[in-house]
PDB file of C-alpha atoms in Angstrom:
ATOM      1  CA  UNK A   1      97.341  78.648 119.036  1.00 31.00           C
ATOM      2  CA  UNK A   2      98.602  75.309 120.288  1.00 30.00           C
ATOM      3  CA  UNK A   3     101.172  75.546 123.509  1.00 30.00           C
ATOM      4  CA  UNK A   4     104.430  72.906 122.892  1.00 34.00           C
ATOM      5  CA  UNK A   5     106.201  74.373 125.647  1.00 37.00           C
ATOM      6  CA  UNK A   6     105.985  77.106 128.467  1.00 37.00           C
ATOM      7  CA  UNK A   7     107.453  79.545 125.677  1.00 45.00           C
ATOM      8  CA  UNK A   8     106.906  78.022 122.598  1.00 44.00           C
ATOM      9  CA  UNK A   9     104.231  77.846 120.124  1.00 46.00           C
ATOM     10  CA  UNK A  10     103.186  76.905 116.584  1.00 44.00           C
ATOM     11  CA  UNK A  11     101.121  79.937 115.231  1.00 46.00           C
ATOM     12  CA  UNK A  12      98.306  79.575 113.642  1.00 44.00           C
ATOM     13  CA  UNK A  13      97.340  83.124 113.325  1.00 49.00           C
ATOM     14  CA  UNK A  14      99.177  83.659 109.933  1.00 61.00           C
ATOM     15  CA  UNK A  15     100.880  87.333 110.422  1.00 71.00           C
ATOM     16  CA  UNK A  16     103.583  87.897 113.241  1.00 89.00           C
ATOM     17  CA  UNK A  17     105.551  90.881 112.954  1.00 96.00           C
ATOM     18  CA  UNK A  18     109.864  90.765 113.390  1.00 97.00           C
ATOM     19  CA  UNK A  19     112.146  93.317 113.922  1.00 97.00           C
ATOM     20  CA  UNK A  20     115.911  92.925 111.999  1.00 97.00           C
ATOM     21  CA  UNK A  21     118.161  95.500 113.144  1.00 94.00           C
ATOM     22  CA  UNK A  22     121.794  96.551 112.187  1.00 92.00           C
ATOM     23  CA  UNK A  23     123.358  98.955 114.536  1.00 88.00           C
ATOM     24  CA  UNK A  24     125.118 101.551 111.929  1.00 82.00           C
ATOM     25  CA  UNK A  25     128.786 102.380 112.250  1.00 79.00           C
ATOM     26  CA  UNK A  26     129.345  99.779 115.289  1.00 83.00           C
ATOM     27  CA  UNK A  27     132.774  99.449 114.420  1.00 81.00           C
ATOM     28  CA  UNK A  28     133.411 103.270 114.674  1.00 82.00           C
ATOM     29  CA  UNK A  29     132.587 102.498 118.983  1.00 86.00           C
ATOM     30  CA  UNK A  30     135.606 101.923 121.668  1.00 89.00           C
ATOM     31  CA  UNK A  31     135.320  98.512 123.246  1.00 90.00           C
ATOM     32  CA  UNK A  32     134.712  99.952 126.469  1.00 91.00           C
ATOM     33  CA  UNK A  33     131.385 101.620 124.483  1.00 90.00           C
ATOM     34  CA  UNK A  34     130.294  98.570 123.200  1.00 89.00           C
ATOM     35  CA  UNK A  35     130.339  96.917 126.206  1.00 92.00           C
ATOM     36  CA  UNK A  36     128.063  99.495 127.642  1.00 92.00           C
ATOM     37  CA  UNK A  37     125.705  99.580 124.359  1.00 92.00           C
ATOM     38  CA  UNK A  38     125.308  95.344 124.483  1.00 94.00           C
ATOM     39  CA  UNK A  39     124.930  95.779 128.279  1.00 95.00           C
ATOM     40  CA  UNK A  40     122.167  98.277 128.255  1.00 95.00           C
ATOM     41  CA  UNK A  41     120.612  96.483 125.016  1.00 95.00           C
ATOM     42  CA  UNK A  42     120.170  93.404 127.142  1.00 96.00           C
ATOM     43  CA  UNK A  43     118.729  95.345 129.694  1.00 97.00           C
ATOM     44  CA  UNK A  44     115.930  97.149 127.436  1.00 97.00           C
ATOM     45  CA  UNK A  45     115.350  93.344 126.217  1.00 97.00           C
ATOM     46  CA  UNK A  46     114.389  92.651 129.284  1.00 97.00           C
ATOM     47  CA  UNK A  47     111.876  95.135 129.984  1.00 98.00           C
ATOM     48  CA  UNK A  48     110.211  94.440 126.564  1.00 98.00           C
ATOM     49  CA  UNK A  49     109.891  91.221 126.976  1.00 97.00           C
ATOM     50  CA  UNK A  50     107.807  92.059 130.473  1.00 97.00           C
ATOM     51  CA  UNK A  51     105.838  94.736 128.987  1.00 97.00           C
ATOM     52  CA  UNK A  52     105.183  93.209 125.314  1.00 96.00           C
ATOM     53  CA  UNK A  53     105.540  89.482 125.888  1.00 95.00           C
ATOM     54  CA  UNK A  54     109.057  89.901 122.861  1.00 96.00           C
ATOM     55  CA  UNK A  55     111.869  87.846 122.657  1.00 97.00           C
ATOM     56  CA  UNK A  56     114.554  89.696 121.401  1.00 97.00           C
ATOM     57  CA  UNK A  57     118.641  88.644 120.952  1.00 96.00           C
ATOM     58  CA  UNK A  58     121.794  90.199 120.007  1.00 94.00           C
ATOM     59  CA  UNK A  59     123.593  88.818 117.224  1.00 90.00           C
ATOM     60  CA  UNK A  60     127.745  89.534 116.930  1.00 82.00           C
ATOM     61  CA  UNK A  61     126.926  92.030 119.094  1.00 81.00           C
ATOM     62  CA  UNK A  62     126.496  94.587 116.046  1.00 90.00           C
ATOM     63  CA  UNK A  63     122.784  92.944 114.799  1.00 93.00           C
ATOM     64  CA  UNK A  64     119.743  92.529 116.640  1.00 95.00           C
ATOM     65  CA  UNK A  65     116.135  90.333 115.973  1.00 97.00           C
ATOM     66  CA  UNK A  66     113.043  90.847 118.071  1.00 97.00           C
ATOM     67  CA  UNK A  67     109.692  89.295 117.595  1.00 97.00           C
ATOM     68  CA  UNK A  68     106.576  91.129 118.672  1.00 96.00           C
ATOM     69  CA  UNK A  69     103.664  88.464 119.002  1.00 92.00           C
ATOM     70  CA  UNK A  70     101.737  91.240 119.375  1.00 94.00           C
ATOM     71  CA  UNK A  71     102.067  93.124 115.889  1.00 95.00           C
ATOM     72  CA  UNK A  72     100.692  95.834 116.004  1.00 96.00           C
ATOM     73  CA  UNK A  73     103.068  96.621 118.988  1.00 97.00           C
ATOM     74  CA  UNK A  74     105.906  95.808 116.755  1.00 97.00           C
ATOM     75  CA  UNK A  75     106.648  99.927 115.865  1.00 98.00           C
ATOM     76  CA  UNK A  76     106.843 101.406 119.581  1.00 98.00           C
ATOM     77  CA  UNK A  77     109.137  98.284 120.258  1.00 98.00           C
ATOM     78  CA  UNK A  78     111.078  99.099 117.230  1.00 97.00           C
ATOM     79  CA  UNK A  79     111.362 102.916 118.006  1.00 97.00           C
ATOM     80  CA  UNK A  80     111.914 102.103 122.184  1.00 98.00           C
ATOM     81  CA  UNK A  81     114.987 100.259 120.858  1.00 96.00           C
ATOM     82  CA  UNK A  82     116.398 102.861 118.421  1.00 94.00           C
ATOM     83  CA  UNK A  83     115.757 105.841 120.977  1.00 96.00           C
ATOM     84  CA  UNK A  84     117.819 103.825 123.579  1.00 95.00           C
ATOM     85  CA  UNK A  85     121.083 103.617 121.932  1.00 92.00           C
ATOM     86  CA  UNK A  86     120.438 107.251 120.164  1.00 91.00           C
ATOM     87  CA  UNK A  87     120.012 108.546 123.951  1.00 93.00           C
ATOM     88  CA  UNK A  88     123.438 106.717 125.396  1.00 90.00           C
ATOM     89  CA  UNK A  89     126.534 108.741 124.949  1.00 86.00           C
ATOM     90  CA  UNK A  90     129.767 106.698 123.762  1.00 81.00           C
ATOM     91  CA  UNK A  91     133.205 107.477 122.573  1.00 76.00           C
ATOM     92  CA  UNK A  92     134.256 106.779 119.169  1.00 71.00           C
ATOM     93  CA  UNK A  93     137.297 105.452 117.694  1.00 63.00           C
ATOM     94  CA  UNK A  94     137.068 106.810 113.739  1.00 62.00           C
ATOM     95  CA  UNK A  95     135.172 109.513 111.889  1.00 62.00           C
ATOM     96  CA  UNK A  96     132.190 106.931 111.284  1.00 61.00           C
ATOM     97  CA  UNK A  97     130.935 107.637 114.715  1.00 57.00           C
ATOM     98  CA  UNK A  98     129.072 110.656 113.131  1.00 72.00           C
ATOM     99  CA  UNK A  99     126.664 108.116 111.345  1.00 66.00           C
ATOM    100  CA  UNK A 100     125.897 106.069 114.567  1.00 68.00           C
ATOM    101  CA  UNK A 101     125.213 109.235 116.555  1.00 69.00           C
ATOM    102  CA  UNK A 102     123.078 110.263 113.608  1.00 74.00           C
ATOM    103  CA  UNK A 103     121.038 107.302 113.160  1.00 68.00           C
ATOM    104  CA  UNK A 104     122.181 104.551 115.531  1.00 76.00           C
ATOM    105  CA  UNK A 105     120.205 101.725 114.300  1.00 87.00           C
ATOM    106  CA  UNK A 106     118.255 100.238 111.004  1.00 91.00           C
ATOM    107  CA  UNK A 107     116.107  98.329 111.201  1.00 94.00           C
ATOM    108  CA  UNK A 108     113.281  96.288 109.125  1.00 96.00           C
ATOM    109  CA  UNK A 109     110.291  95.047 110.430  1.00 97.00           C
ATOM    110  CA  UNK A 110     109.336  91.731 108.675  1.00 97.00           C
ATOM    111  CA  UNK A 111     104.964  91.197 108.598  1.00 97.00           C
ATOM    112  CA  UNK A 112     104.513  87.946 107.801  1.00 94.00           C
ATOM    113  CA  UNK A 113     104.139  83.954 108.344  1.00 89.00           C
ATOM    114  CA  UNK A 114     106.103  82.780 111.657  1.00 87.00           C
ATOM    115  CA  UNK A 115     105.842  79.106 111.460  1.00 87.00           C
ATOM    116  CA  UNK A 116     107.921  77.985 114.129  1.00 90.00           C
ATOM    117  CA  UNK A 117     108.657  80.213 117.298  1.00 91.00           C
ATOM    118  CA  UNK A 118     110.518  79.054 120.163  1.00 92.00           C
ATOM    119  CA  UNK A 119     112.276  81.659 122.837  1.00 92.00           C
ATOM    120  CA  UNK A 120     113.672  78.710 124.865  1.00 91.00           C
ATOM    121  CA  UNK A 121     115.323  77.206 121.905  1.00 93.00           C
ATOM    122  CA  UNK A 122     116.227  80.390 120.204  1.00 92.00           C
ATOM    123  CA  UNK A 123     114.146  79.763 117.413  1.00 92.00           C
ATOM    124  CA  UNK A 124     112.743  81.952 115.220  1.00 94.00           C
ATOM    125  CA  UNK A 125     111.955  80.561 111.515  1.00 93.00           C
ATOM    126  CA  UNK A 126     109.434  81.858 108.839  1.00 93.00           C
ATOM    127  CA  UNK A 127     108.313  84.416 106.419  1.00 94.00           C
ATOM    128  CA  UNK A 128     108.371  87.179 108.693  1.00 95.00           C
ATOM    129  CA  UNK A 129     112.131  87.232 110.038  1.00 95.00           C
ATOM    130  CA  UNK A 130     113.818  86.153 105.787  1.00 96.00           C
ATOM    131  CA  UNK A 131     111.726  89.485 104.829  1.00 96.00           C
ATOM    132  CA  UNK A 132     113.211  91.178 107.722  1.00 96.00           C
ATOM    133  CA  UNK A 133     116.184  89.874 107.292  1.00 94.00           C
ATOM    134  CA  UNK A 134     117.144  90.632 103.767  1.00 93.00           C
ATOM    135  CA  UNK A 135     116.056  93.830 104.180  1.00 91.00           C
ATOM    136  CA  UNK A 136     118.341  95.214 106.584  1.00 91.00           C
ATOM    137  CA  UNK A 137     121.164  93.318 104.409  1.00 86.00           C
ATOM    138  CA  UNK A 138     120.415  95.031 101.466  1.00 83.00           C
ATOM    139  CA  UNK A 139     120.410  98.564 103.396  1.00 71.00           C
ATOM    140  CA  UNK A 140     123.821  97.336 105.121  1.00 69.00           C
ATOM    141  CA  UNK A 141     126.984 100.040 104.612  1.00 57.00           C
ATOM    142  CA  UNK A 142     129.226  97.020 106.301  1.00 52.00           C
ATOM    143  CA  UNK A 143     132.636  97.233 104.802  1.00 47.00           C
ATOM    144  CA  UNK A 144     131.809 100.264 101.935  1.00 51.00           C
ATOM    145  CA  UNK A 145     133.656 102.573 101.532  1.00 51.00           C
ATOM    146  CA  UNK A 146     131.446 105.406 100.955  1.00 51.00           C
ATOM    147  CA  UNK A 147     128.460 105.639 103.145  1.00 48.00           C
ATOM    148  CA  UNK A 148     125.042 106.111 101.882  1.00 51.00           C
ATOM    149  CA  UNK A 149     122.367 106.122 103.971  1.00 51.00           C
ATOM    150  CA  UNK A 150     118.748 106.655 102.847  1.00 67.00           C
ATOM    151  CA  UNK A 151     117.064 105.126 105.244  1.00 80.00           C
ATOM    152  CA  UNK A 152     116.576 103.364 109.154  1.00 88.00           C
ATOM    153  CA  UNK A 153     113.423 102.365 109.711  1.00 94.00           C
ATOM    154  CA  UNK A 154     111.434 100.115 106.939  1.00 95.00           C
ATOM    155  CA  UNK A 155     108.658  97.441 106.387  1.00 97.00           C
ATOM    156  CA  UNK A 156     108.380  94.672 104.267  1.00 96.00           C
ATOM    157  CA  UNK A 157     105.222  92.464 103.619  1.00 95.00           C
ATOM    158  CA  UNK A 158     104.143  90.615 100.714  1.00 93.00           C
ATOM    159  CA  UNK A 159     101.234  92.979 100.548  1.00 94.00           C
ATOM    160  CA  UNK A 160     102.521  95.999  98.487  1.00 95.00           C
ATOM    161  CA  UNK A 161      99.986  98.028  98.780  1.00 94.00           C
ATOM    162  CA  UNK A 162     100.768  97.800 102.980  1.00 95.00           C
ATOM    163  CA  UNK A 163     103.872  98.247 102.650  1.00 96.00           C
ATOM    164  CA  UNK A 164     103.436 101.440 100.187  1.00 96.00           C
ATOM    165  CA  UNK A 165     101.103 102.804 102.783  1.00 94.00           C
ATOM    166  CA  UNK A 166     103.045 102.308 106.282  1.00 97.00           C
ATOM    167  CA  UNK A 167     107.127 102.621 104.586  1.00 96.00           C
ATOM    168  CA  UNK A 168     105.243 106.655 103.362  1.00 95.00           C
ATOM    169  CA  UNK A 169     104.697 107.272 107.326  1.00 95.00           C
ATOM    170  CA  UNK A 170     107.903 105.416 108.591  1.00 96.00           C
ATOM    171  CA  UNK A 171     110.116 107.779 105.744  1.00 94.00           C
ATOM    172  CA  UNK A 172     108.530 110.867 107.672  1.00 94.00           C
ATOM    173  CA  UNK A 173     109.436 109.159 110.910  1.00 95.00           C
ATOM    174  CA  UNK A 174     113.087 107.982 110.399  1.00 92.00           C
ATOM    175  CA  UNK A 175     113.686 111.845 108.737  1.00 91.00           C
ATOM    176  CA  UNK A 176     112.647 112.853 112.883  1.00 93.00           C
ATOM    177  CA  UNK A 177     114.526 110.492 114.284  1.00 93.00           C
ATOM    178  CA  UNK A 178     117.607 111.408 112.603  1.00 89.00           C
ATOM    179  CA  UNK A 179     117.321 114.793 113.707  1.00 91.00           C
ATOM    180  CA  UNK A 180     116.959 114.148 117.350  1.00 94.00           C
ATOM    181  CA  UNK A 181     119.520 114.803 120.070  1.00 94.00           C
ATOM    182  CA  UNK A 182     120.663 112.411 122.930  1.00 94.00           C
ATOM    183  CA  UNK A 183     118.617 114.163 125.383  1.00 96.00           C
ATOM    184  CA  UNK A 184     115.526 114.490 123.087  1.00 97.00           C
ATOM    185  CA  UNK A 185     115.880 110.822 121.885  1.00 96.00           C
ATOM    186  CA  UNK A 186     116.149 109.934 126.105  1.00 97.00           C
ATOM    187  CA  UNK A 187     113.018 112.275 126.427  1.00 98.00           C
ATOM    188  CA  UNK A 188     110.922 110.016 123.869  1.00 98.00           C
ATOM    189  CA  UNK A 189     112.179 106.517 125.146  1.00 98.00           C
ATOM    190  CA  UNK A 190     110.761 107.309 127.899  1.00 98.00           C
ATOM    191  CA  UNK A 191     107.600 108.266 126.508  1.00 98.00           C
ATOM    192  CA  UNK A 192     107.114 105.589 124.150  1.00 98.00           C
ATOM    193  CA  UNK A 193     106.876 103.194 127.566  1.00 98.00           C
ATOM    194  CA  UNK A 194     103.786 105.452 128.710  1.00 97.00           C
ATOM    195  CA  UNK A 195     105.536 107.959 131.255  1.00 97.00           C
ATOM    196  CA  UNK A 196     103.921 110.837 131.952  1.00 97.00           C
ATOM    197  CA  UNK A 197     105.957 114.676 131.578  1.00 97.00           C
ATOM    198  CA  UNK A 198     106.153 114.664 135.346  1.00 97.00           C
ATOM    199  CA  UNK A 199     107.583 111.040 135.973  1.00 98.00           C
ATOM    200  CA  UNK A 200     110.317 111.457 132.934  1.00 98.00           C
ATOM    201  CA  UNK A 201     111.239 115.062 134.677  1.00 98.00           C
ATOM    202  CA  UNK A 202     111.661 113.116 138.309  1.00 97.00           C
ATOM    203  CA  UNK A 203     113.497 110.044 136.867  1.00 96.00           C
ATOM    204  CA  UNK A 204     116.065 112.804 134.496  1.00 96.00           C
ATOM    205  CA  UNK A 205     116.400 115.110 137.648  1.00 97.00           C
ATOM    206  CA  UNK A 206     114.874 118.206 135.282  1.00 97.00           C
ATOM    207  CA  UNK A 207     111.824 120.331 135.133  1.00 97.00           C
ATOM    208  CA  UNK A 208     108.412 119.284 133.307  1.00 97.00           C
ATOM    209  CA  UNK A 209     108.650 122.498 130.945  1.00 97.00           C
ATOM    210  CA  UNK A 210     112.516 121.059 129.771  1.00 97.00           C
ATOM    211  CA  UNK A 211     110.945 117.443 129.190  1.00 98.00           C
ATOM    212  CA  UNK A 212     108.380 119.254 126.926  1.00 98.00           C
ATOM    213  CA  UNK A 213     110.602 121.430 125.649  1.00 98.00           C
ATOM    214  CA  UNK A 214     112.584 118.076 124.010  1.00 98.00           C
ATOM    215  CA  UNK A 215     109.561 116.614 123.364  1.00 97.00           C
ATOM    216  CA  UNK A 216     107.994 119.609 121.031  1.00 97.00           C
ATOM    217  CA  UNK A 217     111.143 119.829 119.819  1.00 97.00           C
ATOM    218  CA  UNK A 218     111.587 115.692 118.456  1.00 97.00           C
ATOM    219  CA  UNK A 219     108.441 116.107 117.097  1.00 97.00           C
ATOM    220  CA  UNK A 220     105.965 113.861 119.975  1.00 98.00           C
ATOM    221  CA  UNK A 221     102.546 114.626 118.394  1.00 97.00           C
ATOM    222  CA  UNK A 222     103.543 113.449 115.420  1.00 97.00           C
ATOM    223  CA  UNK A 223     105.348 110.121 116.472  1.00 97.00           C
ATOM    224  CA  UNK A 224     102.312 109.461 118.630  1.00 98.00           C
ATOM    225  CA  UNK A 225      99.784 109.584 115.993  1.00 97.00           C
ATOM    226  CA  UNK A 226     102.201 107.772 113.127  1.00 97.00           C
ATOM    227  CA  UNK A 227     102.338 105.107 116.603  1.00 98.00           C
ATOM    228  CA  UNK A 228      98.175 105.090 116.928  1.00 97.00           C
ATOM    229  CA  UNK A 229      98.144 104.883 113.017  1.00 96.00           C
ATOM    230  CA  UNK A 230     100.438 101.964 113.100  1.00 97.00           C
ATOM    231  CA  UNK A 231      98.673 100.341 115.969  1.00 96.00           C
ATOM    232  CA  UNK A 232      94.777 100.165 114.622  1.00 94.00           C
ATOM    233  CA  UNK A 233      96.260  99.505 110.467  1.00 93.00           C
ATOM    234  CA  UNK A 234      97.925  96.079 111.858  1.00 93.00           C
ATOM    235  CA  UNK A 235      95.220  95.385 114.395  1.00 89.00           C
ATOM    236  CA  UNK A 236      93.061  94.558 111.333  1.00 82.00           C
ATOM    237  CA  UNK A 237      95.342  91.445 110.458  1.00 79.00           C
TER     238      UNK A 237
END
């Protein structure tokens, strides 16, 4: 890896993993919500980028792109993000709401070539983030008039037989995720960062047995070991 600037680099390890995310029914939030969403997006940006070294930006406010330089940390980002905004509780201004408390967010993680990186700059340009990219336009439901949404979470290579093998595990993951509530979705956000029962039941004011109540019931042991999964396939690349 060759250093250009504090933050920027040329990559020379081919595969670099980017998150594309559309946040579903947007337009369905009050103003006054979407302040608080972009608000508490930035925030979560933040923390990620102290944690897992990502540079992540918010695009009209309705799309988001993230790198992970890391890869194989590129899913627990992905999933801390989506559990965030399923967790926050907004008011609504048409029936669409019901899809963004549903699902919340999209998103595509692109696995691929990231020739030129620069946080500073705000550039992000390769293989990785057009795969990405495209992906979450294709899925878009932006100005249809019927809805159809099959699915949130999805990865794209140019490795089929990767992407065959993770998009099977992230199917039975996004079909979780759309079942959780906002205080089971809070419950996991916080455990996707590492907390322990105990420190999530201090921070939410509850009891240890309700945080593993949620937990059981969004379906923890499973996420965690899709997570691990994840984690040691990409590590390989």
């Amino acid at each position: 890896m060759r250093f250009i600037s504090k933050n920027a680099y040329i990559c020379s390890v081919k595969y670099k993993a980017v998150i594309s995310g559309d946040i579903i029914a947007y337009t369905s939030l009050e103003d006054t919500s979407k302040a608080i969403l972009e608000n508490g997006l930035k925030d979560v940006f933040d923390e990620l980028e102290g944690q897992f070294n990502t540079y992540s930006r918010l695009v009209k406010g309705d799309y988001l792109e993230c790198v992970a330089p890391v890869s194989s940390n590129s899913l627990r980002v992905a999933l801390i993000i989506k559990t965030f905004i399923k967790s926050l509780q907004l008011t609504a201004q048409n029936k669409r709401h019901r899809y963004f408390e549903e699902h919340g967010l999209r998103m595509a993680i692109g696995f691929e070539e990231l020739s030129r990186y620069d946080p500073e700059a705000g550039i992000i340009d390769g293989e990785a983030i057009y795969l990405s990219g495209r992906l979450v336009s294709e899925a878009s439901t932006h100005y249809k008039k019927r809805v159809i949404i099959k699915g949130t979470l999805m990865f794209i290579s140019n490795d089929k037989s990767l992407d065959d093998n993770i998009n099977t595990i992230f199917s039975l993951l996004d079909h979780l995720f759309s079942k959780t509530t906002k205080k089971q979705s809070e419950v996991i956000y916080h455990k996707l960062w590492g907390l322990s029962e105990d420190e999530i039941a201090r921070k939410l004011g509850t009891s240890q047995s309700s945080v593993n109540q949620h937990s059981t019931a969004a379906g923890w042991n499973a996420i965690e070991k899709a997570i691990l999964y994840y984690e040691t396939l990409l590590s390989n690349y």
